[in-house]
Amino acid sequence: MTGIEYDDFLDLDYEPTGTDLLCEFRVAPAEGMSWGAAASRVASESSNGTWAALTVDEAELTDLSAVAYDIDEESGTVLVAYPSDLFEAGSMPQILSCIAGNIMGMKAVDSIRLNDCEWPEQLVSSFPGPLYGSAVMTEKLDAVGRPVLATVPKPKVGLSTDAHVAIGEQAWRGGVDLLKDDENLTDQPFNPFEERVERSLAKAHELTEETGERKDYLVNITAETEEMLRRAEFVADHGGGFVMVDVVTAGWAAVQTVREHCEDLDLAIHAHRAMHAAFDRVPTHGVSMKVIAQVSRLCGVDHIHTGTAGLGKLENEDTPGINAWLKSDLFGMNDVLPVASGGLHPGVVGELIDVLGPEIGIQVGGGIHGHPGGTEAGARALRQAVEASMQDVSLSEYAADGHDELQAALDTWGSETPR
């Protein structure tokens, strides 16, 4: 027989193995709680511990204890190693129930944030990862040597199907690759799903022929899981190459199911991160956007919003670091195409590409449709801004060389970022 207590979950001499899932937490111990006591409780509660000391027959016990193996009081970080056998292979809900579950509400800490994870091959190989990843740039679109360009019709809800299709036509003709639904447009009476998809994809096919560039549509299929599968089939039946899922609000089990279904349909998955800030905006608590992006890659999305590196309207975050992880080697798993979105316009595109590089998606809404010349002119201005960046020419110089749409955008918005 052996007794199990909190101290058993703290070992600052422990050397992680290659099969451990390693998690970095930012922790603020509660009043009267030492760093060691707080760290051991994080490891205990997120694996196989409990508040009371137990006496257990070792012959009947599988050792699945997590170990807090490093504490940095200055930075407030605690590193915890989890044995892979603690987790159900291929089940993201079960994994997150451990490493981001009850510990988020423990009284032993005033706050706790899951900052980062280092995933072992044993767990990574149990997930499918993206079907395409950044390869969508050339395998499904014609974005060779430049970012993929997308736009959401504005206002993002309330437009009729006629208006939605007309805006898509103008944007595609102006040089955008992808029309995109926003997070809260699904199947409402003012713009029903099936009519919108059928007519928009038909127009995308027309514009593909007209422009000589492949045009497509990121269709928001977010709904109850079975309905999402039906909607994905509808998109595939009408020649679409992409679906979009609000991954946080839909839930990771649903995302995994959609990923499996979309492989049979040859559909790439665009991940909208709506609700992510409920977990990652407060820097001392919750789950970081980097971890949300990691989970998304494992579950199999092909592109995901990762922020604008402070150049848009949303809260600044470590967009370059997140993007680097999404493109990093992960035991051969496909990468993910990062997408910058939120308050962008042609005047900030040059700096955005300088910071994030050209292998990204750029999604612009109001910065296209608010152009004084209308949507098509706004799309041309965005495309011209990208062309200038790819040629290493300043936006002002490129605009002055006969690119009137870009000049009008610069006159309207300059290079300021909105709030």
PDB file of C-alpha atoms in Angstrom, residues 160-295:
ATOM      1  CA  SER A 160     -30.171  39.864 -48.717  1.00  0.00           C
ATOM      2  CA  THR A 161     -28.924  36.981 -50.833  1.00  0.00           C
ATOM      3  CA  ASP A 162     -29.068  39.242 -53.904  1.00  0.00           C
ATOM      4  CA  ALA A 163     -26.818  41.801 -52.215  1.00  0.00           C
ATOM      5  CA  HIS A 164     -24.479  39.117 -50.876  1.00  0.00           C
ATOM      6  CA  VAL A 165     -23.944  37.593 -54.315  1.00  0.00           C
ATOM      7  CA  ALA A 166     -23.507  41.002 -55.956  1.00  0.00           C
ATOM      8  CA  ILE A 167     -20.833  41.998 -53.434  1.00  0.00           C
ATOM      9  CA  GLY A 168     -19.071  38.684 -53.976  1.00  0.00           C
ATOM     10  CA  GLU A 169     -19.045  39.247 -57.727  1.00  0.00           C
ATOM     11  CA  GLN A 170     -17.516  42.706 -57.328  1.00  0.00           C
ATOM     12  CA  ALA A 171     -14.893  41.508 -54.873  1.00  0.00           C
ATOM     13  CA  TRP A 172     -13.857  38.546 -56.988  1.00  0.00           C
ATOM     14  CA  ARG A 173     -13.615  40.705 -60.084  1.00  0.00           C
ATOM     15  CA  GLY A 174     -11.471  43.193 -58.185  1.00  0.00           C
ATOM     16  CA  GLY A 175      -8.880  40.538 -57.328  1.00  0.00           C
ATOM     17  CA  VAL A 176      -9.996  38.806 -54.135  1.00  0.00           C
ATOM     18  CA  ASP A 177      -9.642  35.009 -54.049  1.00  0.00           C
ATOM     19  CA  LEU A 178     -12.252  34.147 -51.465  1.00  0.00           C
ATOM     20  CA  LEU A 179     -15.646  35.390 -50.392  1.00  0.00           C
ATOM     21  CA  LYS A 180     -16.195  34.616 -46.725  1.00  0.00           C
ATOM     22  CA  ASP A 181     -19.149  34.372 -44.381  1.00  0.00           C
ATOM     23  CA  ASP A 182     -18.584  35.938 -41.000  1.00  0.00           C
ATOM     24  CA  GLU A 183     -19.009  34.116 -37.705  1.00  0.00           C
ATOM     25  CA  ASN A 184     -22.686  34.943 -37.174  1.00  0.00           C
ATOM     26  CA  LEU A 185     -24.037  34.362 -40.685  1.00  0.00           C
ATOM     27  CA  THR A 186     -25.357  30.825 -41.015  1.00  0.00           C
ATOM     28  CA  ASP A 187     -28.972  30.140 -42.079  1.00  0.00           C
ATOM     29  CA  GLN A 188     -31.164  33.138 -41.312  1.00  0.00           C
ATOM     30  CA  PRO A 189     -34.378  34.125 -43.144  1.00  0.00           C
ATOM     31  CA  PHE A 190     -32.842  37.255 -44.696  1.00  0.00           C
ATOM     32  CA  ASN A 191     -30.132  35.165 -46.410  1.00  0.00           C
ATOM     33  CA  PRO A 192     -30.923  31.419 -46.350  1.00  0.00           C
ATOM     34  CA  PHE A 193     -27.978  29.029 -46.360  1.00  0.00           C
ATOM     35  CA  GLU A 194     -28.801  26.897 -49.393  1.00  0.00           C
ATOM     36  CA  GLU A 195     -29.802  29.764 -51.660  1.00  0.00           C
ATOM     37  CA  ARG A 196     -26.738  31.775 -50.636  1.00  0.00           C
ATOM     38  CA  VAL A 197     -24.362  28.866 -51.216  1.00  0.00           C
ATOM     39  CA  GLU A 198     -25.838  27.791 -54.531  1.00  0.00           C
ATOM     40  CA  ARG A 199     -25.899  31.264 -56.024  1.00  0.00           C
ATOM     41  CA  SER A 200     -22.569  32.439 -54.599  1.00  0.00           C
ATOM     42  CA  LEU A 201     -20.686  29.371 -55.799  1.00  0.00           C
ATOM     43  CA  ALA A 202     -22.264  29.657 -59.237  1.00  0.00           C
ATOM     44  CA  LYS A 203     -21.007  33.246 -59.389  1.00  0.00           C
ATOM     45  CA  ALA A 204     -17.563  32.152 -58.160  1.00  0.00           C
ATOM     46  CA  HIS A 205     -17.366  29.674 -61.030  1.00  0.00           C
ATOM     47  CA  GLU A 206     -18.331  32.415 -63.494  1.00  0.00           C
ATOM     48  CA  LEU A 207     -15.652  34.736 -62.172  1.00  0.00           C
ATOM     49  CA  THR A 208     -13.082  31.935 -62.302  1.00  0.00           C
ATOM     50  CA  GLU A 209     -13.722  31.701 -66.038  1.00  0.00           C
ATOM     51  CA  GLU A 210     -13.772  35.467 -66.488  1.00  0.00           C
ATOM     52  CA  THR A 211     -10.593  36.272 -64.560  1.00  0.00           C
ATOM     53  CA  GLY A 212      -8.541  33.131 -65.144  1.00  0.00           C
ATOM     54  CA  GLU A 213      -7.979  32.822 -61.382  1.00  0.00           C
ATOM     55  CA  ARG A 214      -9.707  30.291 -59.174  1.00  0.00           C
ATOM     56  CA  LYS A 215     -12.345  31.912 -56.985  1.00  0.00           C
ATOM     57  CA  ASP A 216     -14.044  30.217 -54.055  1.00  0.00           C
ATOM     58  CA  TYR A 217     -16.168  30.801 -50.975  1.00  0.00           C
ATOM     59  CA  LEU A 218     -15.593  30.149 -47.264  1.00  0.00           C
ATOM     60  CA  VAL A 219     -19.060  28.945 -46.303  1.00  0.00           C
ATOM     61  CA  ASN A 220     -19.991  29.088 -42.631  1.00  0.00           C
ATOM     62  CA  ILE A 221     -21.530  25.700 -41.829  1.00  0.00           C
ATOM     63  CA  THR A 222     -21.521  26.211 -38.035  1.00  0.00           C
ATOM     64  CA  ALA A 223     -24.531  24.486 -36.465  1.00  0.00           C
ATOM     65  CA  GLU A 224     -25.415  21.314 -34.562  1.00  0.00           C
ATOM     66  CA  THR A 225     -22.888  18.673 -35.643  1.00  0.00           C
ATOM     67  CA  GLU A 226     -25.143  16.550 -37.858  1.00  0.00           C
ATOM     68  CA  GLU A 227     -26.390  19.686 -39.574  1.00  0.00           C
ATOM     69  CA  MET A 228     -22.809  20.799 -40.170  1.00  0.00           C
ATOM     70  CA  LEU A 229     -22.130  17.530 -41.969  1.00  0.00           C
ATOM     71  CA  ARG A 230     -25.217  17.995 -44.131  1.00  0.00           C
ATOM     72  CA  ARG A 231     -24.179  21.550 -44.968  1.00  0.00           C
ATOM     73  CA  ALA A 232     -20.665  20.418 -45.861  1.00  0.00           C
ATOM     74  CA  GLU A 233     -22.135  17.927 -48.306  1.00  0.00           C
ATOM     75  CA  PHE A 234     -24.267  20.687 -49.820  1.00  0.00           C
ATOM     76  CA  VAL A 235     -21.173  22.833 -50.356  1.00  0.00           C
ATOM     77  CA  ALA A 236     -19.312  19.949 -52.007  1.00  0.00           C
ATOM     78  CA  ASP A 237     -22.297  19.083 -54.192  1.00  0.00           C
ATOM     79  CA  HIS A 238     -22.260  22.653 -55.558  1.00  0.00           C
ATOM     80  CA  GLY A 239     -18.570  22.678 -56.373  1.00  0.00           C
ATOM     81  CA  GLY A 240     -17.237  24.512 -53.335  1.00  0.00           C
ATOM     82  CA  GLY A 241     -13.765  23.826 -52.014  1.00  0.00           C
ATOM     83  CA  PHE A 242     -14.022  25.251 -48.498  1.00  0.00           C
ATOM     84  CA  VAL A 243     -16.173  25.302 -45.400  1.00  0.00           C
ATOM     85  CA  MET A 244     -15.849  27.496 -42.333  1.00  0.00           C
ATOM     86  CA  VAL A 245     -16.460  26.480 -38.713  1.00  0.00           C
ATOM     87  CA  ASP A 246     -16.593  28.656 -35.605  1.00  0.00           C
ATOM     88  CA  VAL A 247     -14.308  26.201 -33.848  1.00  0.00           C
ATOM     89  CA  VAL A 248     -14.575  27.433 -30.266  1.00  0.00           C
ATOM     90  CA  THR A 249     -18.340  27.816 -30.162  1.00  0.00           C
ATOM     91  CA  ALA A 250     -18.956  24.612 -32.137  1.00  0.00           C
ATOM     92  CA  GLY A 251     -16.645  22.597 -29.865  1.00  0.00           C
ATOM     93  CA  TRP A 252     -13.608  20.455 -30.557  1.00  0.00           C
ATOM     94  CA  ALA A 253     -15.474  17.154 -30.829  1.00  0.00           C
ATOM     95  CA  ALA A 254     -17.605  18.686 -33.576  1.00  0.00           C
ATOM     96  CA  VAL A 255     -14.520  20.030 -35.341  1.00  0.00           C
ATOM     97  CA  GLN A 256     -12.970  16.557 -35.292  1.00  0.00           C
ATOM     98  CA  THR A 257     -16.117  15.068 -36.805  1.00  0.00           C
ATOM     99  CA  VAL A 258     -16.286  17.734 -39.511  1.00  0.00           C
ATOM    100  CA  ARG A 259     -12.599  17.177 -40.334  1.00  0.00           C
ATOM    101  CA  GLU A 260     -13.186  13.466 -40.884  1.00  0.00           C
ATOM    102  CA  HIS A 261     -16.204  14.139 -43.104  1.00  0.00           C
ATOM    103  CA  CYS A 262     -14.481  16.879 -45.101  1.00  0.00           C
ATOM    104  CA  GLU A 263     -11.639  14.577 -46.096  1.00  0.00           C
ATOM    105  CA  ASP A 264     -14.151  12.408 -47.945  1.00  0.00           C
ATOM    106  CA  LEU A 265     -15.592  15.555 -49.561  1.00  0.00           C
ATOM    107  CA  ASP A 266     -12.175  17.087 -50.390  1.00  0.00           C
ATOM    108  CA  LEU A 267     -13.033  20.281 -48.508  1.00  0.00           C
ATOM    109  CA  ALA A 268     -10.571  22.526 -46.717  1.00  0.00           C
ATOM    110  CA  ILE A 269     -11.627  23.945 -43.338  1.00  0.00           C
ATOM    111  CA  HIS A 270     -11.387  27.607 -42.443  1.00  0.00           C
ATOM    112  CA  ALA A 271     -11.438  28.152 -38.670  1.00  0.00           C
ATOM    113  CA  HIS A 272     -13.063  31.260 -37.262  1.00  0.00           C
ATOM    114  CA  ARG A 273     -11.989  31.813 -33.664  1.00  0.00           C
ATOM    115  CA  ALA A 274     -15.129  33.576 -32.393  1.00  0.00           C
ATOM    116  CA  MET A 275     -15.243  33.474 -28.562  1.00  0.00           C
ATOM    117  CA  HIS A 276     -11.487  32.895 -28.259  1.00  0.00           C
ATOM    118  CA  ALA A 277     -11.079  36.114 -26.261  1.00  0.00           C
ATOM    119  CA  ALA A 278     -13.240  34.658 -23.496  1.00  0.00           C
ATOM    120  CA  PHE A 279     -10.270  32.350 -22.877  1.00  0.00           C
ATOM    121  CA  ASP A 280      -7.215  34.332 -23.936  1.00  0.00           C
ATOM    122  CA  ARG A 281      -7.798  38.081 -23.553  1.00  0.00           C
ATOM    123  CA  VAL A 282      -6.889  38.259 -19.870  1.00  0.00           C
ATOM    124  CA  PRO A 283      -3.126  37.599 -19.880  1.00  0.00           C
ATOM    125  CA  THR A 284      -3.090  36.014 -16.433  1.00  0.00           C
ATOM    126  CA  HIS A 285      -5.914  33.504 -16.796  1.00  0.00           C
ATOM    127  CA  GLY A 286      -7.506  31.057 -19.212  1.00  0.00           C
ATOM    128  CA  VAL A 287      -5.967  29.524 -22.327  1.00  0.00           C
ATOM    129  CA  SER A 288      -3.644  31.360 -24.708  1.00  0.00           C
ATOM    130  CA  MET A 289      -4.404  31.843 -28.388  1.00  0.00           C
ATOM    131  CA  LYS A 290      -1.261  29.857 -29.117  1.00  0.00           C
ATOM    132  CA  VAL A 291      -2.749  26.797 -27.420  1.00  0.00           C
ATOM    133  CA  ILE A 292      -6.079  27.334 -29.192  1.00  0.00           C
ATOM    134  CA  ALA A 293      -4.145  27.406 -32.475  1.00  0.00           C
ATOM    135  CA  GLN A 294      -2.274  24.230 -31.515  1.00  0.00           C
ATOM    136  CA  VAL A 295      -5.515  22.433 -30.742  1.00  0.00           C
TER     137      VAL A 295
END
